[in-house]
């Protein structure tokens, strides 16, 4: 395919997505919820088709020597697909978010001012592996009245194409615009910058994958970008923190999801920490298959448990079952270290001191701060009405948990008095 053909194909997809977004305005919340449910039902009937396509992707990925973590993220299972179906079905039951009316932060004289939530327009998801994210993001977009353009990486091309076809079948069953969800294959558009540079037709770009991938796509974007952060979360283990609590926080943060969003990968150990509980922790983590690393001081103290971590590792995500331990002078220096080295989306403390917990909560410049609780991430939590796509560490747009609100924008309406 020539570059001219690729450019023409991209224009057609973006025009179709824009047309679908405008058409969605004539459909109510019940219609959009019905379409989300239809996508879930078709997806649930199509596990065999999706898993067959996914097997092809895995074979190609192994032949191309794709990184182990990407293969793990790419590999779909019936459980992962069933969880995706559950998210879509739950989305379908939620109230229409576009019906929410909020008070305006200011008022005009002789007028009433309020805010109405509105859809953004055309959203692009550029993702590395995680094929099920296509369906989840489609549900988020349709629920909020947006259209979606998907651009997967080459490793997941068969899975992405199969899932998109199934989602469009659901839209057809629900009699909603099928171009509300579109997929651009990497073979059709090799240069992703052609898509993420489409400022006039895209209203939001969401890159999802390894931090290096997200950074690369973000630098190429001209539309607004919503970066989903992953990995390199810190835990400060106070001398007043319980060993069992720390152990559970670390293990729980690594369990349950293919993408290690809030996995604790670094532990800062307070100077008053007793070596005995630290040894028990290291033994337990080793027994559970964790790879353990440490700074020079701890490696010298525990040579049978830790291998030396390089200086550049403290600011990078491992994205596997690796945890690095480092000594710190006090809570103040721990906070400073976290603020300069963590990914900034979820960091935590283990302590029985209220004063320490408050100092940590106020001092750590992260989107989410956890006190004596595992920073585990769940897209479909059991409590509350919220569902989440990921976690963002960026400021100035959406920070923290990425829910339906990230796909909408407030319109301010000033209502004057009628003179008739």
Tab-separated table of C-alpha atoms in Angstrom:
chain	number	residue	atom	x	y	z
A	1	UNK	CA	0.000	0.000	0.000
A	2	UNK	CA	1.348	3.423	-0.986
A	3	UNK	CA	1.501	6.397	1.359
A	4	UNK	CA	-1.238	8.081	-0.678
A	5	UNK	CA	-3.504	5.058	-0.231
A	6	UNK	CA	-2.803	5.039	3.511
A	7	UNK	CA	-3.584	8.757	3.768
A	8	UNK	CA	-6.817	8.364	1.820
A	9	UNK	CA	-7.834	5.413	4.005
A	10	UNK	CA	-7.167	7.394	7.166
A	11	UNK	CA	-9.301	10.285	5.915
A	12	UNK	CA	-12.174	7.898	5.174
A	13	UNK	CA	-11.997	6.362	8.656
A	14	UNK	CA	-11.838	9.723	10.422
A	15	UNK	CA	-14.676	11.139	8.317
A	16	UNK	CA	-16.781	8.063	9.098
A	17	UNK	CA	-16.004	8.388	12.810
A	18	UNK	CA	-16.936	12.072	12.769
A	19	UNK	CA	-20.185	11.292	10.973
A	20	UNK	CA	-21.004	8.574	13.494
A	21	UNK	CA	-20.339	10.938	16.397
A	22	UNK	CA	-22.715	13.525	14.954
A	23	UNK	CA	-25.336	10.845	14.332
A	24	UNK	CA	-25.095	9.608	17.934
A	25	UNK	CA	-26.513	12.944	19.080
A	26	UNK	CA	-29.948	11.816	17.907
A	27	UNK	CA	-29.869	8.713	20.114
A	28	UNK	CA	-30.827	8.800	23.778
A	29	UNK	CA	-29.130	7.235	26.754
A	30	UNK	CA	-31.321	4.138	26.590
A	31	UNK	CA	-30.333	3.591	22.957
A	32	UNK	CA	-26.640	3.880	23.749
A	33	UNK	CA	-26.946	1.562	26.754
A	34	UNK	CA	-28.800	-0.951	24.591
A	35	UNK	CA	-25.945	-0.829	22.080
A	36	UNK	CA	-23.332	-1.391	24.808
A	37	UNK	CA	-25.321	-4.418	25.965
A	38	UNK	CA	-25.574	-5.677	22.370
A	39	UNK	CA	-21.788	-5.441	21.999
A	40	UNK	CA	-21.378	-7.429	25.222
A	41	UNK	CA	-23.755	-10.138	24.042
A	42	UNK	CA	-22.098	-10.565	20.638
A	43	UNK	CA	-18.694	-10.583	22.324
A	44	UNK	CA	-19.869	-13.292	24.718
A	45	UNK	CA	-20.980	-15.461	21.792
A	46	UNK	CA	-17.687	-15.012	19.968
A	47	UNK	CA	-15.016	-16.208	22.403
A	48	UNK	CA	-13.901	-19.009	20.067
A	49	UNK	CA	-13.462	-16.620	17.155
A	50	UNK	CA	-11.479	-14.132	19.251
A	51	UNK	CA	-9.255	-16.765	20.854
A	52	UNK	CA	-8.476	-18.244	17.440
A	53	UNK	CA	-7.367	-14.828	16.160
A	54	UNK	CA	-5.413	-14.281	19.357
A	55	UNK	CA	-3.576	-17.575	18.882
A	56	UNK	CA	-2.384	-16.352	15.481
A	57	UNK	CA	-1.071	-13.169	17.111
A	58	UNK	CA	0.781	-15.152	19.761
A	59	UNK	CA	2.432	-17.384	17.141
A	60	UNK	CA	3.572	-14.362	15.134
A	61	UNK	CA	4.773	-12.579	18.288
A	62	UNK	CA	6.946	-15.507	19.332
A	63	UNK	CA	8.415	-15.738	15.840
A	64	UNK	CA	9.230	-12.015	16.027
A	65	UNK	CA	10.779	-12.407	19.526
A	66	UNK	CA	8.341	-9.917	21.027
A	67	UNK	CA	9.111	-9.040	24.682
A	68	UNK	CA	7.770	-11.491	27.259
A	69	UNK	CA	5.641	-8.879	29.019
A	70	UNK	CA	3.951	-7.943	25.731
A	71	UNK	CA	3.191	-11.595	25.005
A	72	UNK	CA	1.675	-11.912	28.465
A	73	UNK	CA	-0.466	-8.815	27.918
A	74	UNK	CA	-1.434	-10.040	24.458
A	75	UNK	CA	-2.559	-13.513	25.529
A	76	UNK	CA	-6.323	-13.597	25.944
A	77	UNK	CA	-8.113	-16.149	28.099
A	78	UNK	CA	-11.812	-16.925	28.569
A	79	UNK	CA	-11.514	-15.283	31.999
A	80	UNK	CA	-10.179	-12.034	30.552
A	81	UNK	CA	-12.887	-11.997	27.911
A	82	UNK	CA	-15.581	-12.768	30.471
A	83	UNK	CA	-14.347	-9.887	32.617
A	84	UNK	CA	-14.616	-7.618	29.564
A	85	UNK	CA	-18.181	-8.777	28.974
A	86	UNK	CA	-19.001	-8.100	32.637
A	87	UNK	CA	-17.655	-4.545	32.342
A	88	UNK	CA	-19.737	-3.852	29.234
A	89	UNK	CA	-22.875	-5.293	30.820
A	90	UNK	CA	-22.347	-3.185	33.919
A	91	UNK	CA	-21.741	-0.100	31.776
A	92	UNK	CA	-25.085	-0.724	30.106
A	93	UNK	CA	-26.880	-0.592	33.473
A	94	UNK	CA	-25.379	2.706	34.627
A	95	UNK	CA	-27.437	5.915	34.378
A	96	UNK	CA	-26.904	8.080	31.310
A	97	UNK	CA	-23.874	10.250	32.222
A	98	UNK	CA	-24.853	12.879	29.660
A	99	UNK	CA	-28.000	13.676	31.648
A	100	UNK	CA	-25.994	14.979	34.584
A	101	UNK	CA	-26.512	18.667	35.263
A	102	UNK	CA	-24.116	20.431	37.646
A	103	UNK	CA	-24.114	23.801	39.310
A	104	UNK	CA	-21.796	26.339	37.741
A	105	UNK	CA	-18.928	27.658	39.879
A	106	UNK	CA	-20.104	31.203	39.145
A	107	UNK	CA	-23.350	33.034	38.390
A	108	UNK	CA	-24.290	36.051	36.276
A	109	UNK	CA	-26.643	38.756	37.460
A	110	UNK	CA	-30.265	38.170	36.432
A	111	UNK	CA	-29.360	34.745	35.023
A	112	UNK	CA	-29.004	31.154	36.132
A	113	UNK	CA	-25.812	29.354	35.107
A	114	UNK	CA	-25.392	25.588	35.069
A	115	UNK	CA	-23.179	22.942	33.441
A	116	UNK	CA	-24.314	20.100	31.210
A	117	UNK	CA	-21.907	17.249	30.459
A	118	UNK	CA	-21.301	16.669	26.753
A	119	UNK	CA	-19.321	14.100	24.716
A	120	UNK	CA	-15.853	14.988	23.434
A	121	UNK	CA	-16.265	13.794	19.833
A	122	UNK	CA	-13.877	11.349	18.173
A	123	UNK	CA	-11.530	9.426	20.484
A	124	UNK	CA	-8.505	7.395	19.353
A	125	UNK	CA	-7.082	4.511	21.393
A	126	UNK	CA	-3.508	3.628	20.409
A	127	UNK	CA	-2.618	0.532	22.369
A	128	UNK	CA	0.166	-1.967	22.810
A	129	UNK	CA	-1.236	-5.500	23.264
A	130	UNK	CA	-4.240	-5.749	25.701
A	131	UNK	CA	-6.745	-6.625	22.915
A	132	UNK	CA	-9.712	-6.511	25.305
A	133	UNK	CA	-9.122	-2.784	25.883
A	134	UNK	CA	-10.659	-2.166	22.464
A	135	UNK	CA	-14.011	-3.467	23.688
A	136	UNK	CA	-13.814	-1.740	27.078
A	137	UNK	CA	-12.924	1.621	25.544
A	138	UNK	CA	-15.666	1.206	22.952
A	139	UNK	CA	-18.132	0.758	25.799
A	140	UNK	CA	-16.868	3.885	27.558
A	141	UNK	CA	-17.081	5.912	24.340
A	142	UNK	CA	-20.528	4.734	23.305
A	143	UNK	CA	-21.931	5.247	26.811
A	144	UNK	CA	-20.769	8.876	26.683
A	145	UNK	CA	-21.819	9.546	23.077
A	146	UNK	CA	-18.356	9.470	21.489
A	147	UNK	CA	-17.073	7.537	18.489
A	148	UNK	CA	-13.852	5.519	18.687
A	149	UNK	CA	-10.933	4.871	16.339
A	150	UNK	CA	-8.705	1.938	17.309
A	151	UNK	CA	-5.067	1.583	16.303
A	152	UNK	CA	-3.408	-1.536	17.698
A	153	UNK	CA	0.227	-2.509	17.453
A	154	UNK	CA	1.289	-5.106	14.901
A	155	UNK	CA	1.519	-7.899	17.476
A	156	UNK	CA	-2.235	-7.803	18.162
A	157	UNK	CA	-3.510	-7.169	14.632
A	158	UNK	CA	-5.621	-10.349	14.285
A	159	UNK	CA	-7.184	-9.990	17.743
A	160	UNK	CA	-7.911	-6.305	17.206
A	161	UNK	CA	-9.550	-6.879	13.824
A	162	UNK	CA	-11.716	-9.711	15.184
A	163	UNK	CA	-12.851	-7.732	18.232
A	164	UNK	CA	-13.637	-4.629	16.178
A	165	UNK	CA	-15.699	-6.673	13.725
A	166	UNK	CA	-17.649	-8.174	16.620
A	167	UNK	CA	-18.249	-4.768	18.228
A	168	UNK	CA	-19.553	-3.395	14.925
A	169	UNK	CA	-21.879	-6.396	14.675
A	170	UNK	CA	-23.285	-5.448	18.072
A	171	UNK	CA	-23.834	-1.871	16.914
A	172	UNK	CA	-25.628	-3.179	13.832
A	173	UNK	CA	-27.870	-5.363	16.001
A	174	UNK	CA	-28.738	-2.316	18.128
A	175	UNK	CA	-29.367	-0.181	15.020
A	176	UNK	CA	-26.752	2.414	15.965
A	177	UNK	CA	-24.098	3.819	13.588
A	178	UNK	CA	-21.564	1.019	12.993
A	179	UNK	CA	-18.814	3.574	12.392
A	180	UNK	CA	-19.032	4.513	16.059
A	181	UNK	CA	-16.177	1.982	16.317
A	182	UNK	CA	-13.449	1.782	13.662
A	183	UNK	CA	-10.137	-0.060	13.508
A	184	UNK	CA	-7.044	0.988	11.560
A	185	UNK	CA	-4.618	-1.909	11.133
A	186	UNK	CA	-0.899	-1.248	11.517
A	187	UNK	CA	-0.368	-2.664	8.005
A	188	UNK	CA	-2.872	-0.146	6.634
A	189	UNK	CA	-1.317	2.771	8.520
A	190	UNK	CA	2.305	1.917	9.391
A	191	UNK	CA	3.062	5.418	10.670
A	192	UNK	CA	0.910	6.003	13.748
A	193	UNK	CA	1.888	9.694	13.746
A	194	UNK	CA	-0.412	10.178	10.746
A	195	UNK	CA	-3.313	9.295	13.036
A	196	UNK	CA	-2.323	11.016	16.284
A	197	UNK	CA	-1.401	14.164	14.387
A	198	UNK	CA	-4.972	14.573	13.112
A	199	UNK	CA	-5.798	17.553	15.310
A	200	UNK	CA	-8.776	18.729	13.244
A	201	UNK	CA	-10.661	15.418	13.462
A	202	UNK	CA	-9.583	13.845	16.756
A	203	UNK	CA	-10.671	15.248	20.095
A	204	UNK	CA	-8.705	12.922	22.364
A	205	UNK	CA	-5.903	10.361	21.993
A	206	UNK	CA	-5.383	7.662	24.634
A	207	UNK	CA	-2.052	5.820	24.369
A	208	UNK	CA	-1.884	2.619	26.428
A	209	UNK	CA	1.116	0.366	26.984
A	210	UNK	CA	4.637	0.481	28.335
A	211	UNK	CA	5.789	3.902	29.643
A	212	UNK	CA	8.203	4.280	26.701
A	213	UNK	CA	5.368	3.579	24.247
A	214	UNK	CA	3.019	6.039	25.946
A	215	UNK	CA	5.730	8.734	25.965
A	216	UNK	CA	6.519	8.176	22.293
A	217	UNK	CA	2.884	8.470	21.210
A	218	UNK	CA	2.288	11.466	23.489
A	219	UNK	CA	5.155	13.385	21.903
A	220	UNK	CA	3.652	12.820	18.454
A	221	UNK	CA	0.124	13.930	19.386
A	222	UNK	CA	-1.346	17.245	18.320
A	223	UNK	CA	-4.866	16.600	19.750
A	224	UNK	CA	-5.252	16.446	23.546
A	225	UNK	CA	-3.736	13.278	24.996
A	226	UNK	CA	-4.749	11.261	28.046
A	227	UNK	CA	-1.796	9.166	29.188
A	228	UNK	CA	-2.469	6.001	31.166
A	229	UNK	CA	0.404	5.333	33.577
A	230	UNK	CA	1.695	1.903	34.533
A	231	UNK	CA	4.144	0.461	37.051
A	232	UNK	CA	6.967	1.859	39.198
A	233	UNK	CA	4.821	2.524	42.259
A	234	UNK	CA	6.653	3.068	45.561
A	235	UNK	CA	5.954	1.842	49.079
A	236	UNK	CA	7.479	3.546	52.121
A	237	UNK	CA	7.830	0.996	54.938
A	238	UNK	CA	7.931	2.891	58.194
A	239	UNK	CA	9.484	1.424	61.325
A	240	UNK	CA	5.919	1.764	62.649
A	241	UNK	CA	4.533	-0.362	59.814
A	242	UNK	CA	3.428	-3.968	60.300
A	243	UNK	CA	5.317	-6.704	58.433
A	244	UNK	CA	2.199	-8.660	57.458
A	245	UNK	CA	0.578	-5.491	56.169
A	246	UNK	CA	3.613	-4.725	53.974
A	247	UNK	CA	3.743	-8.267	52.663
A	248	UNK	CA	0.063	-8.210	51.747
A	249	UNK	CA	0.314	-4.781	50.124
A	250	UNK	CA	3.135	-5.891	47.839
A	251	UNK	CA	1.591	-9.222	46.862
A	252	UNK	CA	-1.944	-7.877	46.324
A	253	UNK	CA	-0.659	-5.080	44.106
A	254	UNK	CA	0.771	-7.683	41.693
A	255	UNK	CA	-2.254	-9.985	41.602
A	256	UNK	CA	-5.325	-10.153	39.421
A	257	UNK	CA	-4.647	-8.190	36.268
A	258	UNK	CA	-2.463	-8.708	33.200
A	259	UNK	CA	-1.385	-5.060	33.176
A	260	UNK	CA	0.574	-4.211	36.364
A	261	UNK	CA	-0.976	-0.765	36.691
A	262	UNK	CA	-0.396	-0.120	40.380
A	263	UNK	CA	2.114	-2.882	41.142
A	264	UNK	CA	4.542	-1.969	43.935
A	265	UNK	CA	7.971	-2.253	42.324
A	266	UNK	CA	10.060	-0.211	44.763
A	267	UNK	CA	10.168	-0.277	48.573
A	268	UNK	CA	11.864	2.414	50.648
A	269	UNK	CA	12.883	1.043	54.045
A	270	UNK	CA	12.998	3.381	57.034
A	271	UNK	CA	16.293	3.511	59.002
A	272	UNK	CA	14.661	2.177	62.168
A	273	UNK	CA	13.467	-1.007	60.489
A	274	UNK	CA	14.447	-4.209	62.280
A	275	UNK	CA	16.437	-6.584	59.984
A	276	UNK	CA	14.508	-9.664	61.204
A	277	UNK	CA	11.111	-8.763	59.671
A	278	UNK	CA	12.870	-7.590	56.502
A	279	UNK	CA	14.492	-11.030	56.119
A	280	UNK	CA	11.128	-12.718	56.621
A	281	UNK	CA	9.609	-10.479	53.945
A	282	UNK	CA	12.399	-11.205	51.467
A	283	UNK	CA	12.116	-14.951	52.102
A	284	UNK	CA	8.363	-14.858	51.573
A	285	UNK	CA	8.577	-12.856	48.350
A	286	UNK	CA	11.277	-15.154	46.985
A	287	UNK	CA	9.125	-18.163	47.772
A	288	UNK	CA	6.304	-16.595	45.742
A	289	UNK	CA	8.527	-16.147	42.699
A	290	UNK	CA	9.472	-12.474	43.003
A	291	UNK	CA	12.851	-11.293	41.733
A	292	UNK	CA	14.410	-9.059	44.380
A	293	UNK	CA	16.869	-6.234	43.922
A	294	UNK	CA	18.337	-3.629	46.248
A	295	UNK	CA	20.739	-0.769	46.798
A	296	UNK	CA	24.375	-1.424	47.730
A	297	UNK	CA	23.748	-1.191	51.487
A	298	UNK	CA	20.962	-3.760	51.527
A	299	UNK	CA	22.716	-6.033	49.018
A	300	UNK	CA	25.730	-6.138	51.310
A	301	UNK	CA	23.475	-6.912	54.269
A	302	UNK	CA	21.335	-9.540	52.455
A	303	UNK	CA	23.507	-11.033	49.660
A	304	UNK	CA	21.442	-14.227	49.491
A	305	UNK	CA	18.253	-12.339	48.743
A	306	UNK	CA	19.085	-9.220	46.714
A	307	UNK	CA	20.982	-8.386	43.534
A	308	UNK	CA	22.252	-4.860	42.960
A	309	UNK	CA	19.873	-2.443	41.230
A	310	UNK	CA	21.392	0.058	38.813
A	311	UNK	CA	20.789	3.728	39.470
A	312	UNK	CA	18.549	4.159	36.422
A	313	UNK	CA	16.233	1.368	37.622
A	314	UNK	CA	14.767	3.481	40.424
A	315	UNK	CA	12.954	5.704	37.928
A	316	UNK	CA	11.814	2.952	35.545
A	317	UNK	CA	9.044	0.389	35.635
A	318	UNK	CA	9.947	-3.300	35.682
A	319	UNK	CA	6.450	-4.423	34.616
A	320	UNK	CA	7.049	-7.912	36.004
A	321	UNK	CA	7.281	-9.557	39.420
A	322	UNK	CA	10.388	-7.630	40.452
A	323	UNK	CA	10.675	-5.520	43.603
A	324	UNK	CA	13.684	-3.368	44.538
A	325	UNK	CA	14.454	-2.310	48.120
A	326	UNK	CA	16.306	0.843	49.131
A	327	UNK	CA	17.218	2.413	52.452
A	328	UNK	CA	16.195	5.979	53.173
A	329	UNK	CA	17.202	8.449	55.896
A	330	UNK	CA	13.715	9.421	57.040
A	331	UNK	CA	10.182	10.067	55.830
A	332	UNK	CA	11.078	13.484	54.431
A	333	UNK	CA	13.839	12.097	52.197
A	334	UNK	CA	11.567	9.212	51.197
A	335	UNK	CA	8.914	11.668	50.001
A	336	UNK	CA	11.521	13.636	48.040
A	337	UNK	CA	12.835	10.428	46.444
A	338	UNK	CA	9.350	9.254	45.467
A	339	UNK	CA	8.485	12.625	43.947
A	340	UNK	CA	11.572	12.497	41.730
A	341	UNK	CA	11.570	8.784	40.798
A	342	UNK	CA	8.083	7.230	40.886
A	343	UNK	CA	5.661	7.253	37.968
A	344	UNK	CA	3.445	9.557	40.006
A	345	UNK	CA	0.125	7.755	39.702
A	346	UNK	CA	-0.032	5.529	42.807
A	347	UNK	CA	2.305	5.389	45.811
A	348	UNK	CA	1.724	4.092	49.320
A	349	UNK	CA	2.875	3.991	52.940
A	350	UNK	CA	2.706	1.348	55.657
A	351	UNK	CA	2.646	2.923	59.129
A	352	UNK	CA	0.672	2.949	62.368
A	353	UNK	CA	1.449	6.644	62.857
A	354	UNK	CA	-1.305	9.067	61.881
A	355	UNK	CA	1.229	11.892	61.749
A	356	UNK	CA	3.415	9.963	59.294
A	357	UNK	CA	0.437	9.026	57.139
A	358	UNK	CA	-0.666	12.675	56.898
A	359	UNK	CA	2.844	13.891	56.127
A	360	UNK	CA	3.152	11.265	53.404
A	361	UNK	CA	-0.313	11.927	51.952
A	362	UNK	CA	0.241	15.663	51.730
A	363	UNK	CA	3.875	15.488	50.630
A	364	UNK	CA	3.811	12.830	47.902
A	365	UNK	CA	2.922	14.453	44.578
A	366	UNK	CA	1.037	11.498	43.109
A	367	UNK	CA	-2.462	11.161	41.709
A	368	UNK	CA	-3.359	8.384	44.153
A	369	UNK	CA	-1.926	7.885	47.651
A	370	UNK	CA	-2.638	4.715	49.620
A	371	UNK	CA	-2.260	4.419	53.389
A	372	UNK	CA	-2.046	0.900	54.851
A	373	UNK	CA	-3.936	-0.591	51.918
A	374	UNK	CA	-2.751	-2.333	48.734
A	375	UNK	CA	-2.690	-0.022	45.717
A	376	UNK	CA	-4.284	-2.709	43.560
A	377	UNK	CA	-6.190	-1.503	40.484
A	378	UNK	CA	-9.502	-2.936	39.306
A	379	UNK	CA	-11.457	-1.824	36.244
A	380	UNK	CA	-14.672	-3.282	37.633
A	381	UNK	CA	-14.701	-2.714	41.409
A	382	UNK	CA	-17.471	-4.358	43.394
A	383	UNK	CA	-18.440	-1.216	45.291
A	384	UNK	CA	-19.920	1.959	43.830
A	385	UNK	CA	-21.081	2.728	40.312
A	386	UNK	CA	-17.719	3.649	38.803
A	387	UNK	CA	-15.756	1.689	36.208
A	388	UNK	CA	-12.206	2.558	35.216
A	389	UNK	CA	-10.088	2.276	32.098
A	390	UNK	CA	-6.763	3.016	33.786
A	391	UNK	CA	-4.886	5.553	35.920
A	392	UNK	CA	-3.437	8.859	34.760
A	393	UNK	CA	-0.571	10.712	36.418
A	394	UNK	CA	-0.777	13.851	34.287
A	395	UNK	CA	-1.906	17.203	35.600
A	396	UNK	CA	-4.081	19.776	33.898
A	397	UNK	CA	-6.531	17.296	32.387
A	398	UNK	CA	-7.675	14.013	33.896
A	399	UNK	CA	-5.602	12.870	36.883
A	400	UNK	CA	-6.093	9.683	38.838
A	401	UNK	CA	-8.633	6.992	37.959
A	402	UNK	CA	-9.891	7.238	34.369
A	403	UNK	CA	-13.664	6.846	34.443
A	404	UNK	CA	-16.545	7.979	32.248
A	405	UNK	CA	-15.912	11.608	33.215
A	406	UNK	CA	-12.693	11.573	31.172
A	407	UNK	CA	-14.778	11.066	28.012
A	408	UNK	CA	-16.996	14.096	28.601
A	409	UNK	CA	-16.615	17.847	28.888
A	410	UNK	CA	-18.839	20.406	30.632
A	411	UNK	CA	-20.836	22.919	28.627
A	412	UNK	CA	-21.788	26.028	30.611
A	413	UNK	CA	-25.276	27.346	29.938
A	414	UNK	CA	-26.425	30.821	31.016
A	415	UNK	CA	-30.224	31.019	31.278
A	416	UNK	CA	-31.695	34.515	31.377
A	417	UNK	CA	-35.221	35.563	32.324
A	418	UNK	CA	-37.885	35.493	29.614
A	419	UNK	CA	-39.295	38.944	28.749
A	420	UNK	CA	-42.480	37.639	27.120
